[in-house]
XYZ file of N, CA and C in Angstrom:
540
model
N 0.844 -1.188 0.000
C 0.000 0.000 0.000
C 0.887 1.249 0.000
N 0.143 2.075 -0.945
C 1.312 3.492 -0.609
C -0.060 5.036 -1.130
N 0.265 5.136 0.101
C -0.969 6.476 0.112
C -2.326 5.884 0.234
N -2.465 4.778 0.799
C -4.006 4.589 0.984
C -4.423 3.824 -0.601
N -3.577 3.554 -1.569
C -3.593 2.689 -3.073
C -2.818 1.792 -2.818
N -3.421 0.731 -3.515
C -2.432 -0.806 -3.780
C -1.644 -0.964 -4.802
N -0.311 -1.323 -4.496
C 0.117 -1.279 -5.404
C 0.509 -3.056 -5.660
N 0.326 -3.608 -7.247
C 0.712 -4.439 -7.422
C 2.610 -4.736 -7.785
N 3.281 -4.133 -8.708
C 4.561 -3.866 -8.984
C 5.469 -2.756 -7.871
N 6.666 -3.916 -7.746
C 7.279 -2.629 -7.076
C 7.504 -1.205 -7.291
N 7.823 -0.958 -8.794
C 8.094 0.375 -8.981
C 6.886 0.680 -9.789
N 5.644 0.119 -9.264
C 4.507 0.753 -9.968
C 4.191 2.845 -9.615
N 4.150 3.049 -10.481
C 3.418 4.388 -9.736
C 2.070 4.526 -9.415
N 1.871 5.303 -8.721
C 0.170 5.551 -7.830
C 0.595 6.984 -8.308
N -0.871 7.196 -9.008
C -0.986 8.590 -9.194
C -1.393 9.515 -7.869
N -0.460 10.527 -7.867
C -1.268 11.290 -6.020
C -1.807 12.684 -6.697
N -2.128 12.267 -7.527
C -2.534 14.314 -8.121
C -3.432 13.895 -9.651
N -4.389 14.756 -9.605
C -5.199 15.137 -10.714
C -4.226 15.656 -11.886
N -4.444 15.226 -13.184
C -3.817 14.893 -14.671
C -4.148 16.656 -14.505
N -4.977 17.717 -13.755
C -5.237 19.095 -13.769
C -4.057 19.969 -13.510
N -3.609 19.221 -12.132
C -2.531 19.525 -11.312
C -1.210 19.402 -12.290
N -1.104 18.514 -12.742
C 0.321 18.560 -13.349
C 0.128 19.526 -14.792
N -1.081 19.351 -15.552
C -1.074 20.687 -16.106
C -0.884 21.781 -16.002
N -1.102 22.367 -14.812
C -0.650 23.513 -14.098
C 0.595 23.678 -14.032
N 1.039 22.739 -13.642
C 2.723 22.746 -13.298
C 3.497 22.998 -14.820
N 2.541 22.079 -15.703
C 3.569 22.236 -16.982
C 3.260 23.725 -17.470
N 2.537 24.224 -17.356
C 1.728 25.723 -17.538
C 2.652 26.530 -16.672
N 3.020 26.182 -15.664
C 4.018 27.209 -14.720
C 5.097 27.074 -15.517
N 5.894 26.019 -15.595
C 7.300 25.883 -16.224
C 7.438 26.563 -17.565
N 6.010 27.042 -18.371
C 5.989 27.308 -19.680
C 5.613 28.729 -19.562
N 5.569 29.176 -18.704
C 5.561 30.678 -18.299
C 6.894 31.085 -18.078
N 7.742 30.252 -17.313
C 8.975 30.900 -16.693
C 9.652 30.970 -18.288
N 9.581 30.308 -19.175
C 9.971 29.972 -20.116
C 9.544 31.251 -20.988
N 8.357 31.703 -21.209
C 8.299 33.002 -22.206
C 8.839 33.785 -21.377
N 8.750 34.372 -20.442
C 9.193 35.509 -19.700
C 11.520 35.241 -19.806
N 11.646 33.813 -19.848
C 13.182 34.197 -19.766
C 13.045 34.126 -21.629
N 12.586 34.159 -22.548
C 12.337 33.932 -23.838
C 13.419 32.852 -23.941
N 13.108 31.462 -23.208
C 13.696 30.430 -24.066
C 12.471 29.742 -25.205
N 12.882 28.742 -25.939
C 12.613 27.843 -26.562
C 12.200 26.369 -26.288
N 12.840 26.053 -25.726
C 13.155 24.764 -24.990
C 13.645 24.543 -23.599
N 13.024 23.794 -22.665
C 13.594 23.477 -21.440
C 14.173 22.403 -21.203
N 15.224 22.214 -20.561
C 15.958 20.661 -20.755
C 16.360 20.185 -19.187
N 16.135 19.466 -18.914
C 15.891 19.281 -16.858
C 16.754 18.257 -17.125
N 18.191 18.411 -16.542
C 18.725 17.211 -16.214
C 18.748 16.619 -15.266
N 19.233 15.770 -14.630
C 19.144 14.608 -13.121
C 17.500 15.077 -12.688
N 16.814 14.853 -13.680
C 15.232 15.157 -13.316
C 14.815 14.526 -11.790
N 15.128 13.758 -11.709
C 14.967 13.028 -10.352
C 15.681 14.108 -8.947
N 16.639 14.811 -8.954
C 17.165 15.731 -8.490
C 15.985 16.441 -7.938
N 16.052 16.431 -6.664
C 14.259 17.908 -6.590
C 13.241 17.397 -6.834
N 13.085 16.403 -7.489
C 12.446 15.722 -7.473
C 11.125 16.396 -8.766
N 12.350 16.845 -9.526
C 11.333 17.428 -10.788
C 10.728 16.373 -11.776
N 11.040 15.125 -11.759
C 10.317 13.891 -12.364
C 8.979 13.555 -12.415
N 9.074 13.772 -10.800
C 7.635 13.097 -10.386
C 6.729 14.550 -9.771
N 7.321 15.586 -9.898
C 6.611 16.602 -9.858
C 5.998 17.057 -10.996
N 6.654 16.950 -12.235
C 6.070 17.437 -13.891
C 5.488 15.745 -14.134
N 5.746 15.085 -13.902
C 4.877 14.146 -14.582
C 4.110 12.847 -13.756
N 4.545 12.880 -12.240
C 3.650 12.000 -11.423
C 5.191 10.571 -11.946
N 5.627 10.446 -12.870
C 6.837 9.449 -13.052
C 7.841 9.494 -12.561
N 8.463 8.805 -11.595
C 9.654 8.546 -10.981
C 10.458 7.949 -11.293
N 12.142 8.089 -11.649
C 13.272 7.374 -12.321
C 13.353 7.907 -13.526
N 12.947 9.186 -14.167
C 13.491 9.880 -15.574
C 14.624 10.376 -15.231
N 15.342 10.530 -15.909
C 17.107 11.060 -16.058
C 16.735 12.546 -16.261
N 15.969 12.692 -17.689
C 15.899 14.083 -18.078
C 14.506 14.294 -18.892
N 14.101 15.821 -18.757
C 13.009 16.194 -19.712
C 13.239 16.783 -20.424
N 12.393 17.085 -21.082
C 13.080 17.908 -22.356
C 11.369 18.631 -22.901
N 11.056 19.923 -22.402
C 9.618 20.436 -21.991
C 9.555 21.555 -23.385
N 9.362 21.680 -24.273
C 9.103 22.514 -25.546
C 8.258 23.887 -25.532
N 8.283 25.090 -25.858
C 7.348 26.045 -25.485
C 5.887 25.539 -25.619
N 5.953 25.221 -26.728
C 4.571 24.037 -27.424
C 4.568 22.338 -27.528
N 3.709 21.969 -27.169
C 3.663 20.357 -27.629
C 4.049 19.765 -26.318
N 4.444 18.469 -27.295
C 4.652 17.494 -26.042
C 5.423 17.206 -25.379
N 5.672 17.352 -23.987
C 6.800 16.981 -23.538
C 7.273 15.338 -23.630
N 8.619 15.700 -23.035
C 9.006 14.236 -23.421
C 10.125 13.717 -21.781
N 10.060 12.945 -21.874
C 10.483 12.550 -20.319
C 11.346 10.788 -21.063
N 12.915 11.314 -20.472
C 13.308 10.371 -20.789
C 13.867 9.274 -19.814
N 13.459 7.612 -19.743
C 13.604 6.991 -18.679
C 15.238 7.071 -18.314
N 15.639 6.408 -16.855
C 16.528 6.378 -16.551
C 16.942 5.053 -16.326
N 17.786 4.907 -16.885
C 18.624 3.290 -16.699
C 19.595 3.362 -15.698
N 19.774 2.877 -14.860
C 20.481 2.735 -13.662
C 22.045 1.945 -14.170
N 21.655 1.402 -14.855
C 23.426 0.417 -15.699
C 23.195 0.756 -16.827
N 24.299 1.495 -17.696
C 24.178 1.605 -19.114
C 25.104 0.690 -19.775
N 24.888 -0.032 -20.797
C 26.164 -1.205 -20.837
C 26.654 -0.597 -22.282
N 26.949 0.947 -22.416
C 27.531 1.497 -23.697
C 28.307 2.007 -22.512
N 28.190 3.000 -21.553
C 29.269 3.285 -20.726
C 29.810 2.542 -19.331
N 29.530 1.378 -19.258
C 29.972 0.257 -18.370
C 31.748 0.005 -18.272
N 32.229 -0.325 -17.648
C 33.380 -0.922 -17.458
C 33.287 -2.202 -16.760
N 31.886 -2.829 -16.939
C 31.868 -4.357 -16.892
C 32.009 -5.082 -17.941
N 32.132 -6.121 -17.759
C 31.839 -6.868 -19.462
C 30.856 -7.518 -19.752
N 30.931 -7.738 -20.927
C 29.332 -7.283 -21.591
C 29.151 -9.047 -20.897
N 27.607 -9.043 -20.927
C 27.173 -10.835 -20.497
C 26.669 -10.485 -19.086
N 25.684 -11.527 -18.388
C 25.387 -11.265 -17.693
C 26.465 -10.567 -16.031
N 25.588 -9.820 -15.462
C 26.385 -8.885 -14.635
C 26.892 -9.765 -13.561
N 27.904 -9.440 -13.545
C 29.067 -10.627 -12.533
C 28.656 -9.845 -10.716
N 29.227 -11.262 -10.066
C 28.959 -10.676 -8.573
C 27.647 -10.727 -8.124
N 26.210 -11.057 -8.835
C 25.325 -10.576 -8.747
C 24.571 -9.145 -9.025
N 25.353 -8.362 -9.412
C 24.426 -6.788 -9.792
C 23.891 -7.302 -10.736
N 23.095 -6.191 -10.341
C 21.612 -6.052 -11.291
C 21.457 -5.087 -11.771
N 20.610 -5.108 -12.939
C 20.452 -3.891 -13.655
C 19.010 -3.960 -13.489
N 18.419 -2.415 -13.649
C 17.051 -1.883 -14.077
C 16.517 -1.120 -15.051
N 16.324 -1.921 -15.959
C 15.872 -1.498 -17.359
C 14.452 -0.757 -16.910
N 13.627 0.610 -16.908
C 12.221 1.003 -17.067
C 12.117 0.963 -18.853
N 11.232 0.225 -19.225
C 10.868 0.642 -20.714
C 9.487 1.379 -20.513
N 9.674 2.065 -22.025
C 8.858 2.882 -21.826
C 7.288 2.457 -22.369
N 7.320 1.481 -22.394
C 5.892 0.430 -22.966
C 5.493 0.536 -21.393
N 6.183 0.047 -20.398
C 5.275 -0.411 -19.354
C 5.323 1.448 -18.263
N 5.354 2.080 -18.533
C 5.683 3.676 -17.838
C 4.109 4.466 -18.572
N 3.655 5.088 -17.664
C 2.924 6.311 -18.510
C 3.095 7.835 -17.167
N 2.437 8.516 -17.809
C 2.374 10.356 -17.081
C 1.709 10.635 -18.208
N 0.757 11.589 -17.230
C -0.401 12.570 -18.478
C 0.457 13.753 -18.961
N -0.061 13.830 -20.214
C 0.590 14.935 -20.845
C 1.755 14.306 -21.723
N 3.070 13.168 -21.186
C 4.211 13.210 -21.325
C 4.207 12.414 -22.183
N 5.243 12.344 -23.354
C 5.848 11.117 -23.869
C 7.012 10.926 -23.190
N 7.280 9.112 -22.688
C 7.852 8.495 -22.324
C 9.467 7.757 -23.315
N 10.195 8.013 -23.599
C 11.014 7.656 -24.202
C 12.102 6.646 -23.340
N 12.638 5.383 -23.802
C 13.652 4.688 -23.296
C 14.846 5.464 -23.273
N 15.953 4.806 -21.996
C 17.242 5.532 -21.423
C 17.776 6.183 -23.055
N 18.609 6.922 -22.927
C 19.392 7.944 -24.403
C 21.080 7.781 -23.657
N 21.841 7.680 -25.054
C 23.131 8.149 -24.952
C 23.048 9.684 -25.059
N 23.911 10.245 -24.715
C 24.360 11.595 -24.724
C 24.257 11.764 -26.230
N 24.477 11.494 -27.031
C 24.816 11.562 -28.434
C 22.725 11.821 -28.953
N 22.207 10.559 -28.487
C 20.880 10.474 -28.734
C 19.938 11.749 -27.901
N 20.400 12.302 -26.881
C 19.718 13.014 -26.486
C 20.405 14.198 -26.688
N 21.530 14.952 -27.410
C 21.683 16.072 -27.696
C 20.740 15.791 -29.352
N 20.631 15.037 -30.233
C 19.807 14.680 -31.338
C 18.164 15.043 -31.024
N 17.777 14.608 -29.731
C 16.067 15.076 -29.838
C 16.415 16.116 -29.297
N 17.207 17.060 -28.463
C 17.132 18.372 -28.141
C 17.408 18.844 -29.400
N 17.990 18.848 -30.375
C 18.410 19.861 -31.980
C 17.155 19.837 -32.905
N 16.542 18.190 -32.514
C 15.268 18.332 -33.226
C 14.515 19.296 -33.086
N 14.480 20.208 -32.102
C 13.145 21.186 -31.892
C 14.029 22.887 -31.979
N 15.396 22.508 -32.253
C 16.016 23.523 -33.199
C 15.735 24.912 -32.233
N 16.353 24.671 -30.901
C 16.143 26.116 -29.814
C 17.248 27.199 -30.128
N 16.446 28.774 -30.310
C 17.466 29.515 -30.418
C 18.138 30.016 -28.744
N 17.068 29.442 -27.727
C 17.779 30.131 -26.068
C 17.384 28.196 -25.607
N 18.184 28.079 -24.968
C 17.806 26.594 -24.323
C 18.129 26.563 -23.113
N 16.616 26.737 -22.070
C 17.126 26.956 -20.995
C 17.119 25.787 -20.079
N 18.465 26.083 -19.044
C 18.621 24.387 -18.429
C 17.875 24.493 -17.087
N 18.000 23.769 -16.703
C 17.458 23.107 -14.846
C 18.628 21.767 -14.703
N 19.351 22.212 -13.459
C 20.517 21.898 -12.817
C 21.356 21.527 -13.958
N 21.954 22.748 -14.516
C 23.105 22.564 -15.625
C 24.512 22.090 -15.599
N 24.215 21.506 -13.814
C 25.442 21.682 -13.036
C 25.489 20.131 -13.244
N 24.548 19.460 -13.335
C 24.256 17.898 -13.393
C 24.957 17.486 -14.927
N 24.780 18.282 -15.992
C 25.451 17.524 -16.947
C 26.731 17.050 -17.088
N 26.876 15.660 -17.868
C 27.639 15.173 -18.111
C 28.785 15.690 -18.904
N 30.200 15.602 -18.949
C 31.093 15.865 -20.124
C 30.568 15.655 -21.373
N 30.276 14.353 -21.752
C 29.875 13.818 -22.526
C 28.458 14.673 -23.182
N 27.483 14.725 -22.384
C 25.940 15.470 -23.438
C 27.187 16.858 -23.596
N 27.875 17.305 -22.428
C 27.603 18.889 -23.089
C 28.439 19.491 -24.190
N 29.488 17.984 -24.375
C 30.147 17.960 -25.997
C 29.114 17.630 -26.714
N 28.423 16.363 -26.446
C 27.498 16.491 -27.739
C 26.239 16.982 -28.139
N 26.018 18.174 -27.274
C 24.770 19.068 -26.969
C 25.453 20.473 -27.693
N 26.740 20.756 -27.647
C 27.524 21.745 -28.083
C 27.509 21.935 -29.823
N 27.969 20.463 -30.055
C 27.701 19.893 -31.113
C 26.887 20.069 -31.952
N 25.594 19.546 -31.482
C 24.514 19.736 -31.946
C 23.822 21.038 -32.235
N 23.882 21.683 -31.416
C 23.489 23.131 -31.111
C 24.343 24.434 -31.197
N 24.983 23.998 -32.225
C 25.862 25.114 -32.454
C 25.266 26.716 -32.704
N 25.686 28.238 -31.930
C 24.713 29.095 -31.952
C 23.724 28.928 -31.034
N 23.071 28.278 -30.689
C 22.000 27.947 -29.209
C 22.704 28.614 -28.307
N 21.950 29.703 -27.586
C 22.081 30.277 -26.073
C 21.735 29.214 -25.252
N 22.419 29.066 -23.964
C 22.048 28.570 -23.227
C 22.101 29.256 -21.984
N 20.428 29.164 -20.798
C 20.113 29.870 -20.098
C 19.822 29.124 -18.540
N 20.435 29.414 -17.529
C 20.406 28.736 -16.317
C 18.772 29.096 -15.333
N 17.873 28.307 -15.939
C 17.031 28.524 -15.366
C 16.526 28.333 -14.122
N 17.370 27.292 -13.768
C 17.367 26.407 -11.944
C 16.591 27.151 -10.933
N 16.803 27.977 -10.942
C 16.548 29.235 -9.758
C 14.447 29.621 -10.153
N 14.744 30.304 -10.945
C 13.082 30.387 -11.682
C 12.508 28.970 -11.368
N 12.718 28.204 -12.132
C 11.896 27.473 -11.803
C 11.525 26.605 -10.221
N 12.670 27.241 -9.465
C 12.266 25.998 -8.238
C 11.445 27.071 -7.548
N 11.831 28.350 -7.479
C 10.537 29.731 -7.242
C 9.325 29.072 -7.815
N 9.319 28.820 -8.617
C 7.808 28.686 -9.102
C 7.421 27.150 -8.693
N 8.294 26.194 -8.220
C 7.840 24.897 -8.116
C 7.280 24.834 -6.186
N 8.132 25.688 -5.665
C 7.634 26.001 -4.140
C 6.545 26.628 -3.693
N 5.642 26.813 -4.376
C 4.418 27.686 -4.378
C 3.419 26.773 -4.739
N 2.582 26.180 -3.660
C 1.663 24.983 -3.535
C 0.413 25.346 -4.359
N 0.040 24.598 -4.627
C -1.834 24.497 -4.934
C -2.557 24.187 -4.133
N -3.428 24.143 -3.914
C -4.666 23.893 -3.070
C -4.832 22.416 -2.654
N -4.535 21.618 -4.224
C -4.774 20.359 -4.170
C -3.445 20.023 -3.499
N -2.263 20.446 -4.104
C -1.183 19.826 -3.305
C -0.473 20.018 -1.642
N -1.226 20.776 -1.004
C -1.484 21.238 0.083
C -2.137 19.961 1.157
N -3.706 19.447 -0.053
C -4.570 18.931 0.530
C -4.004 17.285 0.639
N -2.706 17.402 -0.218
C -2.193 15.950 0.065
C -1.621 15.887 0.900
């Protein structure tokens, strides 16, 4: 049981908020966003603050990637990546385990769900939406790796430290989230 819901799967989620509520939230984040005139928002260590399961009710995304328009996209987090491993490849020695989330068995209203990304793959869907200001949330979290190949990609792209704005605006309750 978790919150008074049953849960069958361990890492099942229980929704604790109205599909209204997180609209709001994505509606806040898309305000801070015209007012700093970015394009694109890109949330890394989403789980950090716990901006995962605050924009989308989903817990264990790495990163979002929130568009002035459309759909957001929330990308899962793989806990073992076996492209940047220094194990060898075959099953994991010692007993570790890995945790694959796919994104078949994951949902959040509003969000598309995408499987774990290389750095390479996720500076590619950030260029897709072609931002002239791209503002971050904890820019401090990126990797060597995305912010060569985010550099890359985005050659000319401003990039704007939004961290601050948005956790102002994420500390300021609703009614409903109060009442939880």
């Amino acid at each position: 049981m978790l919150y008074g819901k049953p849960m069958v799967l361990r890492y099942e989620q229980v929704d604790l908020f109205s599909r209204k509520e997180y609209q709001r939230r994505q509606a806040l984040l898309r305000e801070a966003m015209r007012a700093s005139e970015t394009d694109l928002l890109l949330v890394l260590h989403a789980s950090k603050d716990a901006y995962d399961q605050w924009l989308t009710g989903c817990r264990l995304l790495s990163e979002l990637i929130v568009p002035a328009h459309g759909e957001i996209l929330g990308i899962l987090l793989a806990e073992f990546d076996p492209v940047d491993s220094l194990l060898p490849a075959g099953p994991a020695p010692d007993g570790r385990r890995s945790l694959y989330r796919r994104s078949e068995n994951a949902s959040a209203p509003d969000v598309k769900l995408l499987d774990a990304m290389t750095a390479g793959q996720l500076a590619a869907c950030v260029a897709d939406h072609a931002p002239k200001r791209l503002g971050l949330v904890h820019p401090d979290a990126m990797t060597f790796r995305q912010r060569d190949a985010l550099r890359a990609a985005l050659p000319g792209t401003e990039w704007v430290d939004l961290t601050e704005t948005i956790a102002v605006k994420k500390v300021v309750k609703s009614e409903e989230e109060i009442a939880a």
